[in-house]
JSON list of C-alpha atoms in Angstrom, two decimals:
[
{"chain": "A", "resi": 29, "resn": "MET", "atom": "CA", "xyz": [140.05, 64.36, -147.64]},
{"chain": "A", "resi": 30, "resn": "LYS", "atom": "CA", "xyz": [137.94, 63.96, -144.14]},
{"chain": "A", "resi": 31, "resn": "PRO", "atom": "CA", "xyz": [139.50, 65.96, -141.51]},
{"chain": "A", "resi": 32, "resn": "THR", "atom": "CA", "xyz": [141.54, 63.99, -139.10]},
{"chain": "A", "resi": 33, "resn": "GLY", "atom": "CA", "xyz": [139.38, 64.60, -135.98]},
{"chain": "A", "resi": 34, "resn": "ILE", "atom": "CA", "xyz": [137.06, 61.51, -136.85]},
{"chain": "A", "resi": 35, "resn": "LEU", "atom": "CA", "xyz": [139.34, 58.87, -135.36]},
{"chain": "A", "resi": 36, "resn": "PRO", "atom": "CA", "xyz": [138.86, 59.08, -131.79]},
{"chain": "A", "resi": 37, "resn": "GLU", "atom": "CA", "xyz": [135.13, 58.94, -132.21]},
{"chain": "A", "resi": 38, "resn": "LEU", "atom": "CA", "xyz": [135.50, 55.95, -134.89]},
{"chain": "A", "resi": 39, "resn": "GLU", "atom": "CA", "xyz": [137.80, 54.23, -132.62]},
{"chain": "A", "resi": 40, "resn": "ALA", "atom": "CA", "xyz": [135.15, 54.81, -129.95]},
{"chain": "A", "resi": 41, "resn": "ARG", "atom": "CA", "xyz": [132.18, 54.02, -131.83]},
{"chain": "A", "resi": 42, "resn": "MET", "atom": "CA", "xyz": [134.13, 50.63, -132.67]},
{"chain": "A", "resi": 43, "resn": "ALA", "atom": "CA", "xyz": [135.03, 49.44, -129.76]},
{"chain": "A", "resi": 44, "resn": "GLU", "atom": "CA", "xyz": [131.13, 49.68, -128.85]},
{"chain": "A", "resi": 45, "resn": "LEU", "atom": "CA", "xyz": [130.83, 46.87, -131.14]},
{"chain": "A", "resi": 46, "resn": "ARG", "atom": "CA", "xyz": [133.31, 44.76, -129.46]},
{"chain": "A", "resi": 47, "resn": "THR", "atom": "CA", "xyz": [132.45, 42.06, -126.77]},
{"chain": "A", "resi": 48, "resn": "PRO", "atom": "CA", "xyz": [134.91, 39.74, -124.96]},
{"chain": "A", "resi": 49, "resn": "ALA", "atom": "CA", "xyz": [135.83, 36.47, -127.10]},
{"chain": "A", "resi": 50, "resn": "ARG", "atom": "CA", "xyz": [133.73, 37.09, -130.05]},
{"chain": "A", "resi": 51, "resn": "VAL", "atom": "CA", "xyz": [133.44, 40.59, -131.44]},
{"chain": "A", "resi": 52, "resn": "TYR", "atom": "CA", "xyz": [136.92, 41.44, -132.09]},
{"chain": "A", "resi": 53, "resn": "VAL", "atom": "CA", "xyz": [137.47, 45.13, -133.43]},
{"chain": "A", "resi": 54, "resn": "ALA", "atom": "CA", "xyz": [140.08, 47.71, -134.83]},
{"chain": "A", "resi": 55, "resn": "ALA", "atom": "CA", "xyz": [139.68, 51.16, -136.57]},
{"chain": "A", "resi": 56, "resn": "GLY", "atom": "CA", "xyz": [142.84, 53.26, -137.53]},
{"chain": "A", "resi": 57, "resn": "ARG", "atom": "CA", "xyz": [144.05, 55.77, -139.72]},
{"chain": "A", "resi": 58, "resn": "PHE", "atom": "CA", "xyz": [146.47, 54.28, -143.07]},
{"chain": "A", "resi": 59, "resn": "THR", "atom": "CA", "xyz": [149.72, 55.40, -142.73]},
{"chain": "A", "resi": 60, "resn": "GLU", "atom": "CA", "xyz": [150.94, 54.62, -146.82]},
{"chain": "A", "resi": 61, "resn": "PRO", "atom": "CA", "xyz": [149.86, 57.24, -148.83]},
{"chain": "A", "resi": 62, "resn": "GLU", "atom": "CA", "xyz": [146.89, 56.34, -151.26]},
{"chain": "A", "resi": 63, "resn": "PRO", "atom": "CA", "xyz": [146.01, 52.79, -149.66]},
{"chain": "A", "resi": 64, "resn": "ASP", "atom": "CA", "xyz": [143.88, 50.26, -151.30]},
{"chain": "A", "resi": 65, "resn": "LEU", "atom": "CA", "xyz": [142.54, 47.05, -150.49]},
{"chain": "A", "resi": 66, "resn": "PRO", "atom": "CA", "xyz": [145.98, 45.38, -149.69]},
{"chain": "A", "resi": 67, "resn": "GLU", "atom": "CA", "xyz": [146.43, 47.83, -147.15]},
{"chain": "A", "resi": 68, "resn": "LEU", "atom": "CA", "xyz": [143.15, 47.24, -145.75]},
{"chain": "A", "resi": 69, "resn": "ALA", "atom": "CA", "xyz": [144.16, 43.52, -146.14]},
{"chain": "A", "resi": 70, "resn": "ASP", "atom": "CA", "xyz": [147.14, 43.86, -144.42]},
{"chain": "A", "resi": 71, "resn": "ARG", "atom": "CA", "xyz": [145.11, 45.43, -141.65]},
{"chain": "A", "resi": 72, "resn": "ILE", "atom": "CA", "xyz": [142.55, 42.52, -141.04]},
{"chain": "A", "resi": 73, "resn": "ARG", "atom": "CA", "xyz": [145.41, 40.38, -141.19]},
{"chain": "A", "resi": 74, "resn": "ALA", "atom": "CA", "xyz": [146.76, 41.99, -137.61]},
{"chain": "A", "resi": 75, "resn": "LEU", "atom": "CA", "xyz": [142.99, 41.79, -136.60]},
{"chain": "A", "resi": 76, "resn": "LEU", "atom": "CA", "xyz": [142.73, 38.00, -137.33]},
{"chain": "A", "resi": 77, "resn": "ALA", "atom": "CA", "xyz": [146.00, 37.59, -135.81]},
{"chain": "A", "resi": 78, "resn": "GLY", "atom": "CA", "xyz": [145.11, 39.11, -132.61]},
{"chain": "A", "resi": 79, "resn": "ALA", "atom": "CA", "xyz": [142.11, 37.07, -132.49]},
{"chain": "A", "resi": 80, "resn": "ALA", "atom": "CA", "xyz": [143.71, 34.24, -132.97]},
{"chain": "A", "resi": 81, "resn": "ALA", "atom": "CA", "xyz": [146.46, 34.57, -129.91]},
{"chain": "A", "resi": 82, "resn": "ASP", "atom": "CA", "xyz": [143.28, 35.39, -127.58]},
{"chain": "A", "resi": 83, "resn": "GLY", "atom": "CA", "xyz": [143.02, 32.91, -124.76]},
{"chain": "A", "resi": 84, "resn": "ALA", "atom": "CA", "xyz": [139.83, 32.05, -126.05]},
{"chain": "A", "resi": 85, "resn": "TRP", "atom": "CA", "xyz": [140.56, 30.68, -129.25]},
{"chain": "A", "resi": 86, "resn": "ARG", "atom": "CA", "xyz": [144.37, 30.04, -128.94]},
{"chain": "A", "resi": 87, "resn": "ARG", "atom": "CA", "xyz": [142.83, 26.10, -128.61]},
{"chain": "A", "resi": 88, "resn": "TYR", "atom": "CA", "xyz": [141.38, 26.63, -132.13]},
{"chain": "A", "resi": 89, "resn": "PHE", "atom": "CA", "xyz": [144.07, 27.94, -133.47]},
{"chain": "A", "resi": 90, "resn": "PRO", "atom": "CA", "xyz": [147.16, 25.79, -133.41]},
{"chain": "A", "resi": 91, "resn": "GLY", "atom": "CA", "xyz": [149.84, 26.56, -136.14]},
{"chain": "A", "resi": 92, "resn": "TYR", "atom": "CA", "xyz": [147.35, 29.42, -137.71]},
{"chain": "A", "resi": 93, "resn": "ALA", "atom": "CA", "xyz": [148.57, 32.12, -139.57]},
{"chain": "A", "resi": 94, "resn": "PRO", "atom": "CA", "xyz": [146.56, 34.28, -141.20]},
{"chain": "A", "resi": 95, "resn": "PRO", "atom": "CA", "xyz": [146.02, 34.11, -144.93]},
{"chain": "A", "resi": 96, "resn": "PRO", "atom": "CA", "xyz": [148.61, 35.79, -146.77]},
{"chain": "A", "resi": 97, "resn": "VAL", "atom": "CA", "xyz": [147.57, 39.79, -148.52]},
{"chain": "A", "resi": 98, "resn": "PRO", "atom": "CA", "xyz": [146.35, 38.45, -151.80]},
{"chain": "A", "resi": 99, "resn": "ARG", "atom": "CA", "xyz": [144.52, 35.50, -150.52]},
{"chain": "A", "resi": 100, "resn": "LEU", "atom": "CA", "xyz": [142.67, 38.02, -148.61]},
{"chain": "A", "resi": 101, "resn": "CYS", "atom": "CA", "xyz": [141.78, 40.04, -150.64]},
{"chain": "A", "resi": 102, "resn": "ALA", "atom": "CA", "xyz": [140.73, 37.38, -152.96]},
{"chain": "A", "resi": 103, "resn": "ALA", "atom": "CA", "xyz": [138.30, 36.28, -150.48]},
{"chain": "A", "resi": 104, "resn": "LEU", "atom": "CA", "xyz": [136.33, 39.72, -149.64]},
{"chain": "A", "resi": 105, "resn": "GLU", "atom": "CA", "xyz": [133.41, 40.60, -151.22]},
{"chain": "A", "resi": 106, "resn": "PRO", "atom": "CA", "xyz": [132.13, 44.61, -151.83]},
{"chain": "A", "resi": 107, "resn": "LEU", "atom": "CA", "xyz": [129.17, 45.56, -149.68]},
{"chain": "A", "resi": 108, "resn": "GLU", "atom": "CA", "xyz": [126.99, 48.28, -150.92]},
{"chain": "A", "resi": 109, "resn": "PRO", "atom": "CA", "xyz": [127.56, 51.27, -148.53]},
{"chain": "A", "resi": 110, "resn": "HIS", "atom": "CA", "xyz": [123.80, 51.51, -147.48]},
{"chain": "A", "resi": 111, "resn": "GLU", "atom": "CA", "xyz": [124.22, 47.50, -146.58]},
{"chain": "A", "resi": 112, "resn": "ALA", "atom": "CA", "xyz": [127.22, 48.17, -144.27]},
{"chain": "A", "resi": 113, "resn": "ALA", "atom": "CA", "xyz": [125.62, 50.15, -141.30]},
{"chain": "A", "resi": 114, "resn": "GLY", "atom": "CA", "xyz": [123.08, 46.98, -141.08]},
{"chain": "A", "resi": 115, "resn": "PHE", "atom": "CA", "xyz": [125.31, 44.33, -141.30]},
{"chain": "A", "resi": 116, "resn": "LEU", "atom": "CA", "xyz": [128.25, 45.57, -138.99]},
{"chain": "A", "resi": 117, "resn": "ALA", "atom": "CA", "xyz": [125.00, 45.88, -136.57]},
{"chain": "A", "resi": 118, "resn": "ARG", "atom": "CA", "xyz": [124.26, 42.26, -137.04]},
{"chain": "A", "resi": 119, "resn": "LEU", "atom": "CA", "xyz": [127.49, 41.02, -136.68]},
{"chain": "A", "resi": 120, "resn": "ALA", "atom": "CA", "xyz": [128.37, 42.95, -133.16]},
{"chain": "A", "resi": 121, "resn": "ALA", "atom": "CA", "xyz": [124.81, 41.66, -132.16]},
{"chain": "A", "resi": 122, "resn": "VAL", "atom": "CA", "xyz": [123.57, 38.61, -132.98]},
{"chain": "A", "resi": 123, "resn": "ASP", "atom": "CA", "xyz": [125.46, 35.50, -133.01]},
{"chain": "A", "resi": 124, "resn": "LEU", "atom": "CA", "xyz": [126.65, 33.45, -136.11]},
{"chain": "A", "resi": 125, "resn": "LEU", "atom": "CA", "xyz": [125.27, 29.76, -135.13]},
{"chain": "A", "resi": 126, "resn": "TRP", "atom": "CA", "xyz": [123.03, 30.76, -132.64]},
{"chain": "A", "resi": 127, "resn": "PRO", "atom": "CA", "xyz": [120.96, 33.86, -133.71]},
{"chain": "A", "resi": 128, "resn": "SER", "atom": "CA", "xyz": [118.48, 34.29, -130.61]},
{"chain": "A", "resi": 129, "resn": "HIS", "atom": "CA", "xyz": [121.51, 34.82, -128.30]},
{"chain": "A", "resi": 130, "resn": "ARG", "atom": "CA", "xyz": [122.64, 38.37, -128.58]},
{"chain": "A", "resi": 131, "resn": "HIS", "atom": "CA", "xyz": [126.13, 39.74, -128.08]},
{"chain": "A", "resi": 132, "resn": "LEU", "atom": "CA", "xyz": [124.62, 43.47, -127.85]},
{"chain": "A", "resi": 133, "resn": "PRO", "atom": "CA", "xyz": [121.47, 45.02, -127.28]},
{"chain": "A", "resi": 134, "resn": "ALA", "atom": "CA", "xyz": [120.12, 45.48, -131.20]},
{"chain": "A", "resi": 135, "resn": "ASP", "atom": "CA", "xyz": [119.64, 49.37, -130.89]},
{"chain": "A", "resi": 136, "resn": "THR", "atom": "CA", "xyz": [123.20, 49.70, -129.20]},
{"chain": "A", "resi": 137, "resn": "ALA", "atom": "CA", "xyz": [124.84, 47.80, -131.98]},
{"chain": "A", "resi": 138, "resn": "GLU", "atom": "CA", "xyz": [122.41, 49.78, -134.79]},
{"chain": "A", "resi": 139, "resn": "ARG", "atom": "CA", "xyz": [123.50, 52.95, -132.79]},
{"chain": "A", "resi": 140, "resn": "ALA", "atom": "CA", "xyz": [127.31, 52.33, -132.85]},
{"chain": "A", "resi": 141, "resn": "ALA", "atom": "CA", "xyz": [127.36, 50.61, -136.40]},
{"chain": "A", "resi": 142, "resn": "ASP", "atom": "CA", "xyz": [125.36, 53.75, -138.27]},
{"chain": "A", "resi": 143, "resn": "ARG", "atom": "CA", "xyz": [127.76, 56.60, -136.31]},
{"chain": "A", "resi": 144, "resn": "VAL", "atom": "CA", "xyz": [130.71, 54.26, -137.89]},
{"chain": "A", "resi": 145, "resn": "VAL", "atom": "CA", "xyz": [129.16, 53.71, -141.37]},
{"chain": "A", "resi": 146, "resn": "SER", "atom": "CA", "xyz": [128.67, 58.07, -141.10]},
{"chain": "A", "resi": 147, "resn": "LEU", "atom": "CA", "xyz": [132.08, 58.71, -140.22]},
{"chain": "A", "resi": 148, "resn": "LEU", "atom": "CA", "xyz": [133.64, 56.66, -142.93]},
{"chain": "A", "resi": 149, "resn": "GLY", "atom": "CA", "xyz": [131.02, 58.73, -145.24]},
{"chain": "A", "resi": 150, "resn": "PRO", "atom": "CA", "xyz": [128.92, 57.78, -148.16]},
{"chain": "A", "resi": 151, "resn": "GLU", "atom": "CA", "xyz": [131.58, 57.04, -150.56]},
{"chain": "A", "resi": 152, "resn": "GLY", "atom": "CA", "xyz": [133.24, 54.41, -148.16]},
{"chain": "A", "resi": 153, "resn": "SER", "atom": "CA", "xyz": [134.52, 51.40, -149.39]},
{"chain": "A", "resi": 154, "resn": "TRP", "atom": "CA", "xyz": [132.98, 48.03, -147.80]},
{"chain": "A", "resi": 155, "resn": "TRP", "atom": "CA", "xyz": [133.99, 44.38, -147.74]},
{"chain": "A", "resi": 156, "resn": "THR", "atom": "CA", "xyz": [133.40, 41.44, -146.44]},
{"chain": "A", "resi": 157, "resn": "ASN", "atom": "CA", "xyz": [133.80, 37.89, -146.70]},
{"chain": "A", "resi": 158, "resn": "HIS", "atom": "CA", "xyz": [130.36, 37.07, -147.13]},
{"chain": "A", "resi": 159, "resn": "ASP", "atom": "CA", "xyz": [129.45, 36.26, -150.75]},
{"chain": "A", "resi": 160, "resn": "ALA", "atom": "CA", "xyz": [125.86, 37.74, -150.82]},
{"chain": "A", "resi": 161, "resn": "ALA", "atom": "CA", "xyz": [125.19, 35.70, -154.38]},
{"chain": "A", "resi": 162, "resn": "GLY", "atom": "CA", "xyz": [125.80, 32.48, -153.38]},
{"chain": "A", "resi": 163, "resn": "GLY", "atom": "CA", "xyz": [125.04, 32.67, -149.51]},
{"chain": "A", "resi": 164, "resn": "ALA", "atom": "CA", "xyz": [128.60, 31.47, -149.04]},
{"chain": "A", "resi": 165, "resn": "VAL", "atom": "CA", "xyz": [131.31, 32.68, -146.09]},
{"chain": "A", "resi": 166, "resn": "ASN", "atom": "CA", "xyz": [135.04, 32.54, -147.35]},
{"chain": "A", "resi": 167, "resn": "GLY", "atom": "CA", "xyz": [136.69, 31.24, -144.09]},
{"chain": "A", "resi": 168, "resn": "LEU", "atom": "CA", "xyz": [139.16, 33.38, -143.03]},
{"chain": "A", "resi": 169, "resn": "THR", "atom": "CA", "xyz": [139.64, 30.81, -140.28]},
{"chain": "A", "resi": 170, "resn": "PRO", "atom": "CA", "xyz": [139.44, 27.29, -138.54]},
{"chain": "A", "resi": 171, "resn": "VAL", "atom": "CA", "xyz": [136.33, 28.57, -136.76]},
{"chain": "A", "resi": 172, "resn": "PHE", "atom": "CA", "xyz": [132.60, 30.12, -138.11]},
{"chain": "A", "resi": 173, "resn": "ASP", "atom": "CA", "xyz": [133.82, 33.42, -138.79]},
{"chain": "A", "resi": 174, "resn": "SER", "atom": "CA", "xyz": [132.26, 36.82, -140.37]},
{"chain": "A", "resi": 175, "resn": "LEU", "atom": "CA", "xyz": [134.10, 40.03, -141.33]},
{"chain": "A", "resi": 176, "resn": "LEU", "atom": "CA", "xyz": [133.34, 43.29, -142.38]},
{"chain": "A", "resi": 177, "resn": "ALA", "atom": "CA", "xyz": [136.13, 45.90, -143.07]},
{"chain": "A", "resi": 178, "resn": "GLY", "atom": "CA", "xyz": [135.39, 48.84, -144.40]},
{"chain": "A", "resi": 179, "resn": "THR", "atom": "CA", "xyz": [137.36, 52.11, -145.60]},
{"chain": "A", "resi": 180, "resn": "ASP", "atom": "CA", "xyz": [137.20, 56.12, -146.71]},
{"chain": "A", "resi": 181, "resn": "GLY", "atom": "CA", "xyz": [140.75, 55.86, -148.21]},
{"chain": "A", "resi": 182, "resn": "GLU", "atom": "CA", "xyz": [142.59, 57.34, -144.89]},
{"chain": "A", "resi": 183, "resn": "HIS", "atom": "CA", "xyz": [140.62, 55.40, -142.20]},
{"chain": "A", "resi": 184, "resn": "TYR", "atom": "CA", "xyz": [139.57, 52.05, -141.39]},
{"chain": "A", "resi": 185, "resn": "ALA", "atom": "CA", "xyz": [136.97, 50.06, -139.54]},
{"chain": "A", "resi": 186, "resn": "LEU", "atom": "CA", "xyz": [137.23, 45.95, -138.89]},
{"chain": "A", "resi": 187, "resn": "ALA", "atom": "CA", "xyz": [134.90, 43.90, -136.96]},
{"chain": "A", "resi": 188, "resn": "LEU", "atom": "CA", "xyz": [135.50, 40.29, -136.64]},
{"chain": "A", "resi": 189, "resn": "GLN", "atom": "CA", "xyz": [133.15, 37.83, -135.19]},
{"chain": "A", "resi": 190, "resn": "LEU", "atom": "CA", "xyz": [134.40, 34.13, -134.45]},
{"chain": "A", "resi": 191, "resn": "ALA", "atom": "CA", "xyz": [132.01, 31.11, -133.21]},
{"chain": "A", "resi": 192, "resn": "ASP", "atom": "CA", "xyz": [132.88, 27.49, -132.68]},
{"chain": "A", "resi": 193, "resn": "ASP", "atom": "CA", "xyz": [130.09, 24.92, -132.83]}
]
């Protein structure tokens, strides 16, 4: 078990990856004993609900309710820990639809993403709604979205980018 002292830094590094109305983040510590994918999916639901309630997106989400936990679990694909930092940095820095548009400078995103992955450790579990084998995205919202979720079994870190054409 990791020392509980990582939470403030985990929250701070995730906050560095947030951009208004585009990249939403969350970090925290589980309260359940022995949390697993359903508990992580419940935190993802909360992040999705918060993004949908944002004034910038509310009109795109009429009547939206985040997918139930079982559907969220089914939409998530595992991501290798050594791929997590690069994926997180791209999610925070590069627009889904317009790759030439940057949300954050690449070096800022890379530094924060590297530290987040380091804090959750080499044994951390990472999940995304991207199906790397098929090149598809299991959409979680009515707009284009990209999600990365990681946990060390005690803490979690979530990042969600939303885009609309």
